[in-house]
Coordinates of C-alpha atoms and ligand atoms in Angstrom, one line a residue:
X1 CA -29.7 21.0 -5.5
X2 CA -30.1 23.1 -2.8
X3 CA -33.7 24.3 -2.8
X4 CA -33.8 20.5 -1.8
X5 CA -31.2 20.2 1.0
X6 CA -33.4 19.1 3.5
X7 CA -32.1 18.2 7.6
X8 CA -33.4 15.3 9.2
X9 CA -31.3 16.1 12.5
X10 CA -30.2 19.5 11.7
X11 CA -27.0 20.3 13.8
X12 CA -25.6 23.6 13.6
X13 CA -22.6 22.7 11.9
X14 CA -20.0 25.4 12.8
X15 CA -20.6 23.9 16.3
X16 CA -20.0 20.3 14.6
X17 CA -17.0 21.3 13.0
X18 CA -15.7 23.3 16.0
X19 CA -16.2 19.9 17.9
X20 CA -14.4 17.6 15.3
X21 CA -11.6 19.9 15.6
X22 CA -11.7 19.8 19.4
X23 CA -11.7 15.8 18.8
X24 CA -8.3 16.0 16.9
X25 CA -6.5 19.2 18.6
X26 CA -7.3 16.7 22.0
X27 CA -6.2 13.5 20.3
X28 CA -2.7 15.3 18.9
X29 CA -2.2 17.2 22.0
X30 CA -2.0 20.4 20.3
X31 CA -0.9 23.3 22.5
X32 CA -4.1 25.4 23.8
X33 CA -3.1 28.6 22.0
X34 CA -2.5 27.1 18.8
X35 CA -6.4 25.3 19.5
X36 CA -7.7 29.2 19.8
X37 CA -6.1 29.9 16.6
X38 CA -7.7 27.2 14.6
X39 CA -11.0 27.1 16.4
X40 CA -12.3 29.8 14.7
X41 CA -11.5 32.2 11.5
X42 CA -9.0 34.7 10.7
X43 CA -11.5 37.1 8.6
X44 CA -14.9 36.7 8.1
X45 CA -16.9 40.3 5.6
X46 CA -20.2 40.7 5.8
X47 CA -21.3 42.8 2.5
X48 CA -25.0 44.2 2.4
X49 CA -25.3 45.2 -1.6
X50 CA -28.0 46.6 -3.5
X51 CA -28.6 45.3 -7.1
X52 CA -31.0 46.6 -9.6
X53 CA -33.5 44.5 -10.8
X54 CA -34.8 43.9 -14.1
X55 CA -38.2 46.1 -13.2
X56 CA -35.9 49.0 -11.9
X57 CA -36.5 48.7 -8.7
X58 CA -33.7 47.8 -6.0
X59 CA -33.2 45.0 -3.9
X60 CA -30.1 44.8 -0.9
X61 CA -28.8 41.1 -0.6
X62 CA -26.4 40.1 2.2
X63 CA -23.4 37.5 1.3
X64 CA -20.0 36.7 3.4
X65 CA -16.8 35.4 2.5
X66 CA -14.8 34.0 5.1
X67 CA -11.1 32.9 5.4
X68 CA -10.7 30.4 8.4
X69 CA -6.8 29.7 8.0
X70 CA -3.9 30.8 5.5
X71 CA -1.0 30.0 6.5
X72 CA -0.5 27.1 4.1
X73 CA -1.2 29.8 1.3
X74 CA -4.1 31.2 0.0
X75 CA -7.9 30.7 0.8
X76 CA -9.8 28.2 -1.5
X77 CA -13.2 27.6 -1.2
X78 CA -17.0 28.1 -3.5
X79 CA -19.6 30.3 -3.0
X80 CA -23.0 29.6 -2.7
X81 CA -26.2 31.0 -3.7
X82 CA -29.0 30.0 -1.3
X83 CA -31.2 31.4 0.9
X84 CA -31.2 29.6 4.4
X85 CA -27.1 30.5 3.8
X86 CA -26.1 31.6 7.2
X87 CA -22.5 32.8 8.8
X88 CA -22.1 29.9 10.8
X89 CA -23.1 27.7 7.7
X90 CA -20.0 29.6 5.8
X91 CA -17.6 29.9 8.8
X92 CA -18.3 25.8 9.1
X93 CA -17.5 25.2 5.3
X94 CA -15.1 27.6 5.1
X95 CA -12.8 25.5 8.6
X96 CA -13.9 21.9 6.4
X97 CA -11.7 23.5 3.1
X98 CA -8.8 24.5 5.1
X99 CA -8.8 20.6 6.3
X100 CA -9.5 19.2 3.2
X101 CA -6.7 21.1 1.7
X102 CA -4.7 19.7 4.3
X103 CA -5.5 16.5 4.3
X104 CA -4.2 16.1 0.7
X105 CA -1.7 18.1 1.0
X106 CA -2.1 21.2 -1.8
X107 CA -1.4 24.7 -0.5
X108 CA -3.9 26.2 0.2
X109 CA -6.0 27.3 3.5
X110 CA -9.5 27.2 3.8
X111 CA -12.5 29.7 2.6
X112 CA -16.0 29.8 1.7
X113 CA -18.1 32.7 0.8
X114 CA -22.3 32.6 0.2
X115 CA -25.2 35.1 -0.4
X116 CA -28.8 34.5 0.9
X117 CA -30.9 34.5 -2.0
X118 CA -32.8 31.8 -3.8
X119 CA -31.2 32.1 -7.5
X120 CA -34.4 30.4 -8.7
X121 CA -36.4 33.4 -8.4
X122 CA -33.9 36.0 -10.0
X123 CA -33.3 36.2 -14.1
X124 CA -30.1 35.3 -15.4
X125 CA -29.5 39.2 -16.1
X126 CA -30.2 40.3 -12.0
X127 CA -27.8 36.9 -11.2
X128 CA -25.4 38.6 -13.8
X129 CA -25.8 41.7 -11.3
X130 CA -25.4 40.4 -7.8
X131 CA -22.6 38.0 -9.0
X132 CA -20.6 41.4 -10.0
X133 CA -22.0 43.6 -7.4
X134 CA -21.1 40.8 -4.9
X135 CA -17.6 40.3 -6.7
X136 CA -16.7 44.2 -6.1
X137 CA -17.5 44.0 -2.3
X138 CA -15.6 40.9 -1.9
X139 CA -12.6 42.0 -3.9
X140 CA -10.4 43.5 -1.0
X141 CA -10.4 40.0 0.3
X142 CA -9.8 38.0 -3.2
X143 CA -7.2 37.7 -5.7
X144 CA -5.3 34.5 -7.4
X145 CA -2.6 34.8 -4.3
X146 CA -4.9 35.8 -1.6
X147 CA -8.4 33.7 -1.8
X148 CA -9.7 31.7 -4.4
X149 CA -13.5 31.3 -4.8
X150 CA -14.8 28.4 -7.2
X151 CA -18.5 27.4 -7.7
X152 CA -20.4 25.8 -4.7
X153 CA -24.5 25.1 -4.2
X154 CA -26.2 26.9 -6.7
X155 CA -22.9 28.5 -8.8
X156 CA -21.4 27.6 -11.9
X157 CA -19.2 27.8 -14.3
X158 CA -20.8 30.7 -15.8
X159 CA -21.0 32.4 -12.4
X160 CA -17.2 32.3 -12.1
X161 CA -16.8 33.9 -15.9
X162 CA -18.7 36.8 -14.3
X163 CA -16.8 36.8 -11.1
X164 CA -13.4 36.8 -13.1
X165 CA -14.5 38.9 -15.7
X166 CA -15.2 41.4 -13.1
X167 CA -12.1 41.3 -11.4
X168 CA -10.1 41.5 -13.8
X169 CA -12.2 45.0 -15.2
X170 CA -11.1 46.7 -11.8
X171 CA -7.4 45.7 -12.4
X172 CA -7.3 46.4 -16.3
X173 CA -6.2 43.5 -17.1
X174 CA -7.1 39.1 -17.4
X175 CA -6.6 37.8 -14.1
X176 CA -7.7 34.0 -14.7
X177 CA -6.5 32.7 -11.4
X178 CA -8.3 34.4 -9.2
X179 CA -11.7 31.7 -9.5
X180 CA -12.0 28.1 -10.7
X181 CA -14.3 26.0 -11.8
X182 CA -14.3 28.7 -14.9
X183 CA -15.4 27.6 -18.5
X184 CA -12.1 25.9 -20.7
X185 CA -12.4 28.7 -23.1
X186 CA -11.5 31.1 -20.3
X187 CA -9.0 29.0 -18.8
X188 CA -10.6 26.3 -17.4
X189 CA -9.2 23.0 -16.4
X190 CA -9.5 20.1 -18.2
X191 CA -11.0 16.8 -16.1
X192 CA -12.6 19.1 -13.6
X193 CA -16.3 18.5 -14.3
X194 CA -15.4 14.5 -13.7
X195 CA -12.5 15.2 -10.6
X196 CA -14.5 14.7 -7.5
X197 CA -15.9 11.5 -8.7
X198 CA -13.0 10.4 -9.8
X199 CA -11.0 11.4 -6.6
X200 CA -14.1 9.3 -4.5
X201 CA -13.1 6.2 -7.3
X202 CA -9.7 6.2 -6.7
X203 CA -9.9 6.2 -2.7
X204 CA -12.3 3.6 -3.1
X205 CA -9.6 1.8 -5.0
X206 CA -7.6 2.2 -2.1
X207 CA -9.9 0.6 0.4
X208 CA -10.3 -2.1 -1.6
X209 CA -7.0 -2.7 -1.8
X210 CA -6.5 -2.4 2.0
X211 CA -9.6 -4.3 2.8
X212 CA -9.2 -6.8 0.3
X213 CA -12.8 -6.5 -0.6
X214 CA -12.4 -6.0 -4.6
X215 CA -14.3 -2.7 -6.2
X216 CA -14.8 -5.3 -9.1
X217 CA -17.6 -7.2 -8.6
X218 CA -18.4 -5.4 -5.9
X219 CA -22.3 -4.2 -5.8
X220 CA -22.8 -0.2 -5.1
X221 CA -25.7 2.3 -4.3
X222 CA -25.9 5.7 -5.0
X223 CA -27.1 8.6 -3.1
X224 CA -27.8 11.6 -5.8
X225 CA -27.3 11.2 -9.3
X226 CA -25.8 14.8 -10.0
X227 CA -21.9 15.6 -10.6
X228 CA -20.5 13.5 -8.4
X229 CA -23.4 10.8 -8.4
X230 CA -23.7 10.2 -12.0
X231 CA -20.1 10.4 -13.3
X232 CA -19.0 8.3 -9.8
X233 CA -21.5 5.7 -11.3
X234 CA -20.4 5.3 -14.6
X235 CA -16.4 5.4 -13.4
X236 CA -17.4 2.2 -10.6
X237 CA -19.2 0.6 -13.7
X238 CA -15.5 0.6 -15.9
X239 CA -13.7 -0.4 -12.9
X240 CA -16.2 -3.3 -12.9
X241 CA -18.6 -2.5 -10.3
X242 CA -22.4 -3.0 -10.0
X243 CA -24.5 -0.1 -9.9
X244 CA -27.2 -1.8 -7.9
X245 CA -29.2 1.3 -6.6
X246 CA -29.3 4.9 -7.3
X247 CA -31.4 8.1 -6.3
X248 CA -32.0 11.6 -7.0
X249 CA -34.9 14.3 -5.4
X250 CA -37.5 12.6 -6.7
X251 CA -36.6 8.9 -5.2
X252 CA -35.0 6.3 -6.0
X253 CA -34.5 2.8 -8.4
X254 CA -33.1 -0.7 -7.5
X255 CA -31.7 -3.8 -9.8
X256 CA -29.7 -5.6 -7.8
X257 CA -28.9 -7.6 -11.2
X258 CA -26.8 -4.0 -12.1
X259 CA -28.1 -0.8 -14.0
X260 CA -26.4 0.6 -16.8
X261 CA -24.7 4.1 -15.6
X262 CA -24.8 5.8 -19.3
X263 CA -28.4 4.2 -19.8
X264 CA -30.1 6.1 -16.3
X265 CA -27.9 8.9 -17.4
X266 CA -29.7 9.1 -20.7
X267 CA -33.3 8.2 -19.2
X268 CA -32.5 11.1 -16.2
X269 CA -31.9 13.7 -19.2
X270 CA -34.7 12.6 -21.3
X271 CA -37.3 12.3 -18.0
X272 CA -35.8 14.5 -15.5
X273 CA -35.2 11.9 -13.0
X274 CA -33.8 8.2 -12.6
X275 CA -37.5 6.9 -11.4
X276 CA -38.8 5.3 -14.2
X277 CA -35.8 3.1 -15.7
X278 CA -36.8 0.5 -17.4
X279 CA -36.0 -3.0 -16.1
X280 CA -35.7 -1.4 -12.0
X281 CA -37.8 -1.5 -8.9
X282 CA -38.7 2.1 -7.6
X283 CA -38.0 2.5 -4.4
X284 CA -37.6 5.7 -1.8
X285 CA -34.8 7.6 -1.0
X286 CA -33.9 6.4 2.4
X287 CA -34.0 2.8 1.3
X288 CA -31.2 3.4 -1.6
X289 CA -29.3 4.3 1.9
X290 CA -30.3 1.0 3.1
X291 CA -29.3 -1.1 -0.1
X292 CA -28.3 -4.3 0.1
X293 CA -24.7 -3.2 -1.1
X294 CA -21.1 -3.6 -0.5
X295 CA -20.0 0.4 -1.0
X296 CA -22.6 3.2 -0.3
X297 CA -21.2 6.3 -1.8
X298 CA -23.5 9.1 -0.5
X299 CA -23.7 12.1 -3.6
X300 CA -26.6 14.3 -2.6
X301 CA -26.6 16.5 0.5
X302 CA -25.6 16.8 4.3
X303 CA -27.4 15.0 7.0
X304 CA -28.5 11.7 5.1
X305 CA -27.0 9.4 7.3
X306 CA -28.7 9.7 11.1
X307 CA -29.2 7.5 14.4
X308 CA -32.6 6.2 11.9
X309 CA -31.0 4.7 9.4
X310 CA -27.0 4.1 10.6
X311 CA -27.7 0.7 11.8
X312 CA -29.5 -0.5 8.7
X313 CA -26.6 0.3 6.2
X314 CA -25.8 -2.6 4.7
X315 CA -22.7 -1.3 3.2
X316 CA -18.8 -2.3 4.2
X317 CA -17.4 0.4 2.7
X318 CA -19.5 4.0 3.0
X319 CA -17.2 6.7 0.2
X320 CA -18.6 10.6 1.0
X321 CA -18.8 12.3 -2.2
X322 CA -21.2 14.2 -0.6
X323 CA -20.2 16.9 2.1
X324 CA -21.2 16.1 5.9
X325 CA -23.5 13.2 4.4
X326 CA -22.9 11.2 8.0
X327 CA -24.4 13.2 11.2
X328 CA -21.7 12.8 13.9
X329 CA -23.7 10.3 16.1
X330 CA -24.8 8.3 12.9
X331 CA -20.9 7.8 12.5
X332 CA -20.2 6.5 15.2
X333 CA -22.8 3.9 15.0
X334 CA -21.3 3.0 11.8
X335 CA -17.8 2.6 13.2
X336 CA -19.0 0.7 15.8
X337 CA -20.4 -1.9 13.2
X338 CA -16.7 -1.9 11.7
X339 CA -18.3 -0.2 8.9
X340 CA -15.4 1.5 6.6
X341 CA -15.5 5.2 6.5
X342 CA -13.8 7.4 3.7
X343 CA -14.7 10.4 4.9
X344 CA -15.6 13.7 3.0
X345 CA -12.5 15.5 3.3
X346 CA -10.4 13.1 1.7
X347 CA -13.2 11.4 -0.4
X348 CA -14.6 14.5 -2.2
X349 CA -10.8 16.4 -2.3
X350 CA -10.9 15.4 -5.9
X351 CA -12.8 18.5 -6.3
X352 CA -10.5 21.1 -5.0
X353 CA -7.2 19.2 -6.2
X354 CA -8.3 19.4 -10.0
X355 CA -9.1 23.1 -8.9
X356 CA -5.7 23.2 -7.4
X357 CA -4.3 22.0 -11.0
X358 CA -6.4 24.9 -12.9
X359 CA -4.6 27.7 -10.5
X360 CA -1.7 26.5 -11.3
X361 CA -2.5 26.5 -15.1
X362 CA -3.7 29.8 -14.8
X363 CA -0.2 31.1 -13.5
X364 CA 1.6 29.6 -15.8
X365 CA -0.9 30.2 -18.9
X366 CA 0.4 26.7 -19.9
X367 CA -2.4 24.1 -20.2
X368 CA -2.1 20.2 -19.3
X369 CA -3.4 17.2 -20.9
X370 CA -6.5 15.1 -19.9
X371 CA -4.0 12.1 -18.9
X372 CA -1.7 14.2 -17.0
X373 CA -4.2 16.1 -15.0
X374 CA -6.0 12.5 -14.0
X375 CA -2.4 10.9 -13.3
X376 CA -1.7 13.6 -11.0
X377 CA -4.9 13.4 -9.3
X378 CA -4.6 9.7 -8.5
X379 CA -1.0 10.6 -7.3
X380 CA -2.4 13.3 -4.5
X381 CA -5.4 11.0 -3.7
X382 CA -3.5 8.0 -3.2
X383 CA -1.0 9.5 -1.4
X384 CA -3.7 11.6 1.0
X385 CA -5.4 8.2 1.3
X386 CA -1.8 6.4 2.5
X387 CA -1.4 8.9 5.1
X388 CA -5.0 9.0 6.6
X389 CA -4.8 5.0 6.2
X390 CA -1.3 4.8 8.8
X391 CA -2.4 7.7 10.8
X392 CA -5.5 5.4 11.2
X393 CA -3.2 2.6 12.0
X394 CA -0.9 3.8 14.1
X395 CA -3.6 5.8 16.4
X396 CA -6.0 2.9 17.0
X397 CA -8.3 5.7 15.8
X398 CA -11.4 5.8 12.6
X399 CA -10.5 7.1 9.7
X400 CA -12.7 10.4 9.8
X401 CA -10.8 10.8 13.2
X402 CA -7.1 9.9 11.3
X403 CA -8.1 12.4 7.9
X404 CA -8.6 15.3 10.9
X405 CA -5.2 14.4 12.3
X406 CA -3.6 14.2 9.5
X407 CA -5.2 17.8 8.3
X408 CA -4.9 19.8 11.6
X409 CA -1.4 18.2 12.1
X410 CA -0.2 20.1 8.9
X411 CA -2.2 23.5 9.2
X412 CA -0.9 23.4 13.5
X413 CA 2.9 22.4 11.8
X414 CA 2.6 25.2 9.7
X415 CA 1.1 27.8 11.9
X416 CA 3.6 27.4 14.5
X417 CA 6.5 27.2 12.0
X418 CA 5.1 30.8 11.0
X419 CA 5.0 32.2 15.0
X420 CA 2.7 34.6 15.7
X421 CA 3.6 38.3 14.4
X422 CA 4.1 41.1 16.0
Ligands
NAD501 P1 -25.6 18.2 -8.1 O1 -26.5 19.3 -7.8 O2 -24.9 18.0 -9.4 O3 -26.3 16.8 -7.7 C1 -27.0 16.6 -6.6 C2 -27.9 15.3 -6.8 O4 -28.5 15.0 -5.5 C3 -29.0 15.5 -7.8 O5 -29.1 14.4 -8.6 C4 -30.2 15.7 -6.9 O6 -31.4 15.3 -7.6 C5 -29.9 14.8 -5.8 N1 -30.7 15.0 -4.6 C6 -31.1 16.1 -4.1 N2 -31.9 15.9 -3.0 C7 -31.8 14.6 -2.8 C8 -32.4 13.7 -1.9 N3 -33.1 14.1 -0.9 N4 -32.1 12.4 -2.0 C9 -31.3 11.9 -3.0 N5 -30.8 12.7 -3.9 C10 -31.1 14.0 -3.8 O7 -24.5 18.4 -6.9 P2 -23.0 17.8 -6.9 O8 -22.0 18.8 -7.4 O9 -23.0 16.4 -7.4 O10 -22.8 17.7 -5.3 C11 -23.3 16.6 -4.5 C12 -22.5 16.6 -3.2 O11 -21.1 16.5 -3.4 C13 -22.7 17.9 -2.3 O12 -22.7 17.5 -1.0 C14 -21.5 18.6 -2.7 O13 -21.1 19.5 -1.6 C15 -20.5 17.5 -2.8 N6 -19.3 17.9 -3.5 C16 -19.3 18.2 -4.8 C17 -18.2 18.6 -5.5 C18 -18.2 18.9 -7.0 O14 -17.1 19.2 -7.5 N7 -19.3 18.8 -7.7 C19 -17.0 18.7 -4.8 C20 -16.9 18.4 -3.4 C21 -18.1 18.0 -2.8

């Protein structure tokens, strides 16, 4: 996914995220010391590491892991493989998971950790490599009680075998909770392949609700037909939605009469993409954005959503699966059009929550069921989703605006509750 993230206005986006916390901090009056605090991270390791690779010769790779804020508990947050990664890029994603955690309410602070490389050009044997060579430099910083890394752009589920595998070599013994997004047979969550989509579906259930514009008949396009994308698809599709429009890299396909989710699904495995489908219109990327639609839900990559194309969303309600899909001026050309925001950090929390749920099984070496994990889920997002709702409310404010009170409100809460030591 990420050799295709492209920027059409290409912020730097530790200075947007600095700014959207500036936004709430001013609009909950924090107290200017507690602002310095959270305006930047606690600990941020830059590791240069040499790995060898598969013709014996020796490359050096650079990666960071960063922790912007524990004091809700420990750092949780992927790492990514890519290589335009940069430390603002990780110090940014790293401040969005300490919000997100936040804003529904699980105990963790925020982290994020990346390496510049392009994985594409390395065999699976040198990824083996950097992912345990990277692992060792990193591993003063994580542990299951002090940072948690799970898969991000370009990491998977085999990535974080290797990363737990190697931590657990130095300490001499299984250490399962110290990543997630780890393979069932190693203690792996059940639900957490299908938890960010289904967190976006069940806040989308709550707009509806609020809105009174039923998910049900309601007509949907979809940006990116990957994890979230495709399984967000075929979960609007048994709520009784239409899947009017979707998109992947390679463009995009329209039926405004409804396509069938598992149908693309199969037609994207067999052809490598969703252009093509029988019985749909091809159309370009940017027009899936522009849809005729009553929910956009945004799956694909940062940046999608500009001053081009914001007034020409047709959508009333827009659900980020995606992370930073909206740019921040495009947002507020969408809020001025009374256009209904769920924005990333409560929308895609799904994610980290069914995360949260794997920790916990870890520590406990007791595993849940399917139905409970998905029950508790829709408990945390409804109840995240209530309280960015009323802060909404009861501010006069949007809701990306509410979903930052809400989050900086409980990290400021706990912070001060802490003091400052020595
Ligand atoms: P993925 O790699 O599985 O899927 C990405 C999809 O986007 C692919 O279908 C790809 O073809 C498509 N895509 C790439 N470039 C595109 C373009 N220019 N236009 C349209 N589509 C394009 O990734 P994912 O895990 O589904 O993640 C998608 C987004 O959701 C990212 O922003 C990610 O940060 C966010 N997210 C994912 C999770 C998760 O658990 N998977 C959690 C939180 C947030």
């Amino acid at each position: 996914m990420a050799s295709q993230r492209q920027v059409a206005e290409a912020p730097n986006i530790w200075a947007v995220a600095q700014q959207q916390f500036d936004e709430a901090a001013e609009k909950l009056d924090l107290d200017d010391g507690l602002r310095r605090v959270l305006r930047v991270p606690k600990r941020e390791l830059t590791v240069n590491f040499p790995v060898t690779m598969d013709d014996g010769h020796v490359e050096v790779f650079t990666g960071y892991r960063v922790q912007h804020n524990l004091a809700r508990g420990p750092a949780k947050g992927g790492i990514r493989y890519h290589q335009d990664v940069t430390l603002d890029e990780v110090r940014a994603l790293a401040m969005w998971m300490t919000w997100k955690c936040a804003c529904v309410n699980i105990p963790y602070g925020g982290g994020k950790g990346g390496v510049i490389v392009d994985p594409k050009k390395l065999t699976l044997r040198e990824l083996e490599g950097l992912t345990r060579r990277f692992t060792t430099e990193i591993s003063p910083l994580i542990g299951p009680d002090r940072d948690i890394p799970a898969p991000d752009v370009n990491t998977n589920a085999q990535t974080m075998a290797w990363i737990m595998d190697t931590f657990s070599m130095h300490n001499g013994y299984t250490i399962s909770g110290v990543v997630t997004g780890k393979p069932i047979a190693i203690g792996g969550s059940l639900g957490r392949n299908e938890a960010t989509a289904r967190g976006t579906v069940f806040t989308l259930l709550q707009a509806s609700e609020v809105l009174g514009v039923p998910i049900r008949g309601a007509r949907v396009a979809i940006q990116g037909f990957g994890n979230a994308g495709s399984i967000a698809a075929t979960l609007l599709a048994q709520e009784g939605a239409t899947v009017v429009a979707v998109s992947d890299s390679s463009g995009g396909i329209v039926n405004p009469k409804g396509l069938d989710p598992s149908k693309v699904n199969a037609w994207k495995r067999e052809h490598g993409t969703v252009v093509g489908f029988p019985r749909s219109e091809t159309i370009s990327n940017a027009d899936v954005l522009e849809a005729d639609c009553d929910v956009l839900v945004p799956a694909a990559l940062e940046n999608q959503i500009t001053t081009h194309n914001a007034s020409r969303v047709r959508a009333r309600i827009v659900a980020e699966a995606a992370n930073g899909p909206t740019t921040p001026e495009a947002d507020e050309i969408l809020n001025e059009r009374g256009v209904f925001m769920i924005p990333d950090i409560l929308c895609n929390a799904g994610g980290v929550t069914v995360s949260y749920f794997e920790w916990v099984q870890d520590m406990q070496s007791f595993f849940w069921t399917e139905e409970r994990i998905n029950e508790s889920l829709k408990g945390i997002m409804d109840r995240a989703f209530g309280s960015v709702y009323e802060m909404s409310q009861r501010h006069e404010v949007a809701m990306r605006t509410a979903a930052y009170m809400v989050a900086v409100n409980r990290v400021a809460e706990a912070t001060t509750l802490r003091g400052l030591y020595p």
